[in-house]
Short mmCIF file of C-alpha atoms in Angstrom, two decimals:
data_model
loop_
_atom_site.label_atom_id
_atom_site.label_comp_id
_atom_site.label_asym_id
_atom_site.label_seq_id
_atom_site.Cartn_x
_atom_site.Cartn_y
_atom_site.Cartn_z
CA MET A 1 5.02 -32.51 16.65
CA GLU A 2 6.50 -29.56 18.53
CA LYS A 3 4.97 -26.21 17.72
CA HIS A 4 7.33 -23.32 17.04
CA GLY A 5 6.60 -19.79 18.25
CA ASN A 6 6.16 -16.59 16.32
CA THR A 7 9.88 -16.36 15.52
CA GLY A 8 9.98 -19.69 13.72
CA ILE A 9 6.95 -19.07 11.54
CA PHE A 10 8.12 -15.51 10.84
CA ARG A 11 11.53 -16.66 9.60
CA MET A 12 9.97 -19.33 7.43
CA GLN A 13 7.43 -16.97 5.87
CA LEU A 14 10.00 -14.18 5.43
CA VAL A 15 12.26 -16.48 3.41
CA ARG A 16 9.23 -17.60 1.47
CA MET A 17 8.23 -14.01 0.60
CA ALA A 18 11.78 -13.08 -0.46
CA THR A 19 11.98 -16.05 -2.83
CA ARG A 20 8.47 -15.76 -4.32
CA ALA A 21 8.25 -14.93 -8.01
CA GLU A 22 5.44 -12.47 -7.22
CA PHE A 23 7.75 -10.43 -4.96
CA LYS A 24 10.38 -10.20 -7.70
CA ILE A 25 7.77 -9.28 -10.30
CA ALA A 26 6.41 -6.53 -8.03
CA CYS A 27 9.91 -5.08 -7.55
CA VAL A 28 10.67 -5.15 -11.29
CA LEU A 29 7.36 -3.49 -12.18
CA SER A 30 7.78 -0.77 -9.53
CA PHE A 31 11.32 0.12 -10.57
CA LEU A 32 10.32 0.00 -14.24
CA PHE A 33 7.64 2.62 -13.60
CA ILE A 34 10.16 4.85 -11.81
CA VAL A 35 12.76 4.53 -14.57
CA LEU A 36 10.12 5.40 -17.17
CA ALA A 37 9.00 8.37 -15.05
CA PHE A 38 12.61 9.60 -14.91
CA VAL A 39 13.01 9.23 -18.69
CA GLU A 40 9.74 11.12 -19.16
CA GLU A 41 11.04 13.89 -16.92
CA CYS A 42 14.34 14.06 -18.80
CA CYS A 43 12.47 14.47 -22.08
CA SER A 44 10.31 17.25 -20.60
CA GLN A 45 13.42 19.15 -19.46
CA TRP A 46 15.39 18.65 -22.67
CA GLY A 47 16.74 21.94 -23.98
CA ALA A 48 15.58 23.97 -20.95
CA ASP A 49 17.67 26.93 -19.86
CA GLN A 50 19.59 26.41 -16.62
CA SER A 51 17.73 29.28 -14.99
CA ASP A 52 14.44 27.46 -15.63
CA LEU A 53 15.49 24.27 -13.85
CA TYR A 54 13.98 23.34 -10.51
CA THR A 55 15.98 22.04 -7.60
CA ALA A 56 16.24 18.27 -7.09
CA ALA A 57 13.62 18.63 -4.34
CA SER A 58 11.08 20.58 -6.42
CA GLY A 59 11.88 18.58 -9.56
CA TRP A 60 11.30 15.20 -7.94
CA VAL A 61 8.92 13.12 -10.07
CA GLY A 62 6.35 13.15 -7.27
CA ASN A 63 5.79 16.87 -7.82
CA ILE A 64 3.43 16.25 -10.71
CA THR A 65 2.36 19.88 -11.05
CA HIS A 66 5.96 20.67 -12.08
CA VAL A 67 7.02 17.66 -14.09
CA MET A 68 3.56 16.60 -15.33
CA GLY A 69 4.48 12.96 -14.83
CA VAL A 70 1.80 10.73 -16.35
CA THR A 71 3.94 7.67 -15.63
CA LEU A 72 4.09 8.37 -11.91
CA GLN A 73 0.31 8.81 -11.79
CA ALA A 74 -0.02 5.39 -13.41
CA PHE A 75 2.50 4.02 -10.89
CA TYR A 76 0.44 5.27 -7.94
CA LEU A 77 -2.78 4.02 -9.48
CA LEU A 78 -1.46 0.49 -10.11
CA ALA A 79 1.31 0.02 -7.56
CA ILE A 80 -0.34 1.18 -4.35
CA SER A 81 -3.56 -0.72 -4.90
CA LEU A 82 -2.40 -3.72 -6.95
CA ILE A 83 1.35 -4.28 -7.29
CA ALA A 84 1.84 -3.78 -3.53
CA ALA A 85 -0.38 -6.80 -2.89
CA LEU A 86 1.73 -9.15 -5.03
CA PRO A 87 4.60 -9.93 -2.60
CA PHE A 88 2.58 -11.81 0.04
CA ALA A 89 -1.12 -10.88 0.17
CA ASP A 90 -2.23 -14.04 -1.63
CA SER A 91 -0.07 -16.40 0.46
CA PHE A 92 -3.05 -17.82 2.39
CA LEU A 93 -4.84 -18.65 -0.87
CA GLU A 94 -1.67 -20.31 -2.13
CA ASP A 95 -1.28 -22.38 1.05
CA ARG A 96 -4.86 -23.56 0.91
CA LYS A 97 -4.81 -24.32 -2.80
CA SER A 98 -1.56 -26.32 -2.54
CA HIS A 99 -2.83 -28.12 0.62
CA ASN A 100 0.21 -26.87 2.57
CA LEU A 101 -1.86 -25.03 5.19
CA ALA A 102 -2.31 -28.07 7.42
CA SER A 103 1.42 -28.89 7.36
CA VAL A 104 2.23 -25.28 8.29
CA LEU A 105 -0.32 -25.10 11.12
CA VAL A 106 1.01 -28.25 12.81
CA ARG A 107 4.23 -26.29 13.40
CA THR A 108 2.60 -23.11 14.72
CA THR A 109 -0.69 -21.66 15.91
CA TRP A 110 -3.36 -20.10 13.74
CA GLY A 111 -2.89 -16.77 15.53
CA ALA A 112 0.86 -16.70 14.85
CA TYR A 113 0.28 -17.67 11.22
CA ARG A 114 -2.34 -14.94 10.77
CA ARG A 115 -0.25 -12.23 12.46
CA THR A 116 2.82 -13.15 10.42
CA GLY A 117 0.80 -13.01 7.21
CA ILE A 118 -0.57 -9.56 8.10
CA PHE A 119 2.87 -8.19 9.00
CA LEU A 120 4.64 -9.55 5.91
CA SER A 121 1.82 -8.42 3.63
CA PHE A 122 2.29 -4.91 5.01
CA ALA A 123 6.09 -5.08 4.83
CA GLY A 124 6.09 -6.36 1.25
CA GLY A 125 3.61 -3.75 0.06
CA PHE A 126 5.46 -1.00 1.93
CA LEU A 127 8.88 -1.90 0.50
CA VAL A 128 7.88 -2.22 -3.16
CA ILE A 129 6.60 1.38 -3.00
CA LEU A 130 9.26 2.86 -0.71
CA ALA A 131 12.41 1.63 -2.48
CA PRO A 132 11.52 2.88 -6.00
CA LEU A 133 10.37 6.27 -4.71
CA LEU A 134 13.60 6.73 -2.74
CA VAL A 135 15.53 5.87 -5.89
CA SER A 136 13.44 8.41 -7.81
CA GLN A 137 14.54 11.14 -5.41
CA LEU A 138 18.18 10.13 -5.89
CA LEU A 139 17.72 10.20 -9.67
CA SER A 140 16.52 13.80 -9.39
CA PHE A 141 20.07 14.81 -8.43
CA LEU A 142 21.24 13.62 -11.86
CA LEU A 143 18.89 16.04 -13.59
CA PHE A 144 18.51 19.04 -11.26
CA PRO A 145 20.84 21.03 -8.98
CA ALA A 146 20.64 20.24 -5.26
CA THR A 147 20.21 23.91 -4.35
CA GLY A 148 19.27 27.08 -6.17
CA GLY A 149 17.12 26.61 -9.24
CA LYS A 150 13.56 27.72 -9.66
CA ILE A 151 11.30 27.67 -6.60
CA GLU A 152 7.69 26.86 -7.30
CA GLY A 153 7.72 29.23 -10.29
CA TYR A 154 8.32 32.27 -8.03
CA ALA A 155 11.34 34.50 -7.66
CA SER A 156 11.60 33.87 -3.90
CA TRP A 157 10.09 31.82 -1.10
CA GLY A 158 8.62 34.99 0.31
CA ALA A 159 6.59 35.56 -2.84
CA TRP A 160 5.32 32.00 -2.65
CA MET A 161 4.38 32.24 1.04
CA PHE A 162 2.25 35.31 0.36
CA SER A 163 0.32 33.45 -2.32
CA PRO A 164 -2.63 31.90 -0.46
CA THR A 165 -3.87 30.17 -3.59
CA LEU A 166 -0.70 28.10 -3.92
CA SER A 167 -0.01 27.66 -0.21
CA GLU A 168 -3.41 26.03 0.27
CA ALA A 169 -2.39 23.33 -2.21
CA TYR A 170 0.24 22.11 0.27
CA VAL A 171 -0.31 20.15 3.47
CA PHE A 172 2.99 21.19 5.06
CA PRO A 173 4.01 24.56 3.55
CA TYR A 174 6.51 25.41 6.30
CA LEU A 175 8.22 22.02 6.05
CA LEU A 176 8.44 22.56 2.30
CA LEU A 177 9.98 25.98 2.91
CA ASN A 178 12.65 24.90 5.41
CA HIS A 179 13.29 21.22 4.62
CA PRO A 180 12.13 20.42 1.07
CA TYR A 181 13.82 17.00 0.91
CA LEU A 182 12.28 15.97 4.22
CA HIS A 183 8.98 17.20 2.81
CA ASN A 184 9.36 14.80 -0.12
CA LEU A 185 10.26 11.95 2.25
CA VAL A 186 7.03 12.48 4.17
CA PHE A 187 5.04 11.86 1.00
CA ILE A 188 7.23 8.94 -0.03
CA PHE A 189 6.53 7.24 3.29
CA TYR A 190 2.86 8.22 3.06
CA ALA A 191 2.46 6.49 -0.29
CA SER A 192 4.40 3.47 1.02
CA LEU A 193 2.11 3.31 4.05
CA PHE A 194 -0.93 3.00 1.83
CA GLY A 195 0.81 0.38 -0.27
CA GLY A 196 1.33 -1.69 2.87
CA MET A 197 -2.20 -1.16 4.17
CA ASN A 198 -3.79 -2.06 0.84
CA ALA A 199 -1.74 -5.27 0.82
CA VAL A 200 -3.05 -6.08 4.31
CA ALA A 201 -6.60 -5.43 3.09
CA SER A 202 -6.07 -7.98 0.31
CA TYR A 203 -4.68 -10.52 2.77
CA LEU A 204 -7.64 -10.06 5.13
CA LEU A 205 -10.06 -10.56 2.23
CA SER A 206 -8.53 -13.99 1.67
CA LEU A 207 -8.98 -14.81 5.37
CA LEU A 208 -12.60 -13.69 5.20
CA GLY A 209 -13.50 -16.28 2.58
CA VAL A 210 -12.72 -14.57 -0.75
CA HIS A 211 -11.31 -17.50 -2.71
CA LYS A 212 -10.46 -15.93 -6.06
CA LYS A 213 -6.96 -14.48 -6.37
CA LEU A 214 -8.11 -11.83 -8.84
CA LEU A 215 -10.71 -10.57 -6.37
CA VAL A 216 -8.30 -10.62 -3.44
CA LEU A 217 -5.75 -8.52 -5.32
CA GLY A 218 -8.21 -6.33 -7.23
CA LEU A 219 -10.97 -5.39 -4.80
CA PRO A 220 -8.91 -2.72 -2.94
CA ALA A 221 -8.03 -1.14 -6.30
CA VAL A 222 -11.69 -1.11 -7.31
CA PHE A 223 -12.60 0.46 -3.97
CA TRP A 224 -10.14 3.37 -4.33
CA LEU A 225 -11.17 3.93 -7.94
CA CYS A 226 -14.85 4.13 -6.96
CA TYR A 227 -13.99 6.32 -3.97
CA ASP A 228 -12.09 8.85 -6.08
CA LEU A 229 -14.80 8.91 -8.75
CA LEU A 230 -17.48 9.54 -6.12
CA LEU A 231 -15.50 12.27 -4.34
CA THR A 232 -14.81 13.98 -7.65
CA PHE A 233 -18.47 15.05 -7.68
CA ILE A 234 -18.93 15.51 -3.92
CA ASN A 235 -15.73 17.15 -2.64
CA PRO A 236 -12.56 17.10 -4.82
CA SER A 237 -10.41 18.17 -1.85
CA LEU A 238 -11.00 14.74 -0.27
CA ILE A 239 -9.88 12.65 -3.25
CA PHE A 240 -7.36 10.06 -2.08
CA GLU A 241 -4.94 10.47 -4.97
CA ILE A 242 -4.17 14.17 -4.48
CA TYR A 243 -2.78 13.48 -0.98
CA LEU A 244 -0.04 11.31 -2.48
CA TYR A 245 1.59 14.33 -4.11
CA PRO A 246 3.36 17.21 -2.31
CA ASN A 247 1.61 19.70 -4.58
CA ASP A 248 -1.40 19.70 -6.84
CA SER A 249 -3.88 22.07 -8.39
CA VAL A 250 -6.64 20.97 -5.97
CA PHE A 251 -6.74 22.49 -2.49
CA LYS A 252 -6.08 20.03 0.31
CA GLN A 253 -7.45 19.57 3.82
CA PRO A 254 -4.52 19.03 6.25
CA TRP A 255 -6.72 17.17 8.76
CA PHE A 256 -7.71 14.69 6.05
CA PHE A 257 -4.07 13.84 5.38
CA PHE A 258 -3.94 12.29 8.87
CA ALA A 259 -7.56 11.12 9.09
CA LEU A 260 -7.42 8.97 5.95
CA PRO A 261 -4.74 6.48 7.11
CA LEU A 262 -6.29 6.38 10.60
CA CYS A 263 -9.67 5.49 9.10
CA MET A 264 -8.08 2.78 6.98
CA LEU A 265 -6.22 1.45 10.02
CA ALA A 266 -9.53 1.22 11.89
CA VAL A 267 -11.06 -0.69 8.96
CA LEU A 268 -8.09 -3.10 8.92
CA LEU A 269 -8.36 -3.71 12.67
CA LEU A 270 -12.04 -4.48 12.25
CA GLY A 271 -11.15 -6.77 9.35
CA ALA A 272 -8.56 -8.60 11.43
CA ALA A 273 -11.09 -9.09 14.23
CA ALA A 274 -13.67 -10.30 11.73
CA ALA A 275 -11.16 -12.73 10.23
CA LYS A 276 -10.45 -14.15 13.68
CA ARG A 277 -14.17 -14.55 14.38
CA TYR A 278 -14.76 -16.05 10.93
CA LYS A 279 -12.11 -18.68 11.59
CA ALA A 280 -13.62 -19.51 15.00
CA LYS A 281 -17.12 -19.88 13.53
CA LYS A 282 -15.76 -22.02 10.71
CA GLU A 283 -13.95 -24.31 13.16
CA LEU A 284 -17.11 -24.59 15.28
CA ALA A 285 -19.17 -25.46 12.20
CA GLU A 286 -16.61 -28.08 11.19
CA LYS A 287 -16.69 -29.60 14.67
CA ASP A 288 -20.51 -29.67 14.66
CA GLU A 289 -20.44 -31.33 11.25
CA LEU A 290 -17.93 -33.91 12.48
CA ILE A 291 -20.00 -34.63 15.60
CA ALA A 292 -23.11 -35.03 13.46
CA LYS A 293 -21.30 -37.49 11.19
CA LEU A 294 -20.06 -39.47 14.21
CA LYS A 295 -23.57 -39.63 15.65
CA ASP A 296 -24.94 -40.84 12.32
CA ARG A 297 -22.21 -43.47 12.20
CA ILE A 298 -23.02 -44.63 15.72
CA ARG A 299 -26.72 -44.88 14.90
CA THR A 300 -25.89 -46.87 11.77
CA LEU A 301 -23.70 -49.28 13.73
CA LYS A 302 -26.40 -49.75 16.36
CA ALA A 303 -28.99 -50.41 13.69
CA GLU A 304 -26.76 -53.03 12.08
CA LYS A 305 -26.42 -54.84 15.40
#
């Protein structure tokens, strides 16, 4: 049978991801969290004087210091580490369990199949975080004015900029000052990036021999939970969660904002290399087992003669 290239397997798997029930469930759950976060924010602002309202940029649900959004914190906790993995991260387990893997691999190569799975796991995890957060920023315009409004609780930007205590709680204070909506977009894409990378981590776990779906989807969430708990006692400024929000009460380290995704990317590259080596060793072991069986069969036939 003729083998198709990367394009053929990519189209097939893309259609598969878009039609999977898990992808639709992930989208519904993500948007449900955002709608609940918006309702929570509306309730918190009910009856407020117009002069006390933030702008749509400062009042975005991601600014938890302002809106005190418990729902959004739950969204980040569950969505980035768990819901983001639903669209495609368990596809290899599904193929193997349904015995469809062999029929797929006769049409493509293992390398193309693996690369497609990694890319679509990232894309699915990225999108189910990105789309709801973009909608949440649009919803802010229904509740807050686009310009004017209260600025970080200070009368002017100048007063805020001369407050070192508050300015150290921001990674990009000058971007926040000049382009507040772009500042929010940076953090929206940052959270989406981690959603995609966590989904890839789940997919690689399945390639590395983790056979239980619950473990494949849940281990990255357990890792980040343990990481944040550990850093709470060691150095709170390096807790993963606080870098998902534009502002917070804990001081941030700007270098860590960039170092964290780079470190995770390095881990994923190592995981991809390990998955490739694991597959090669498994194939070699299967070949050795087959050769051993053939030799035993030959010896049996000779003995019978």
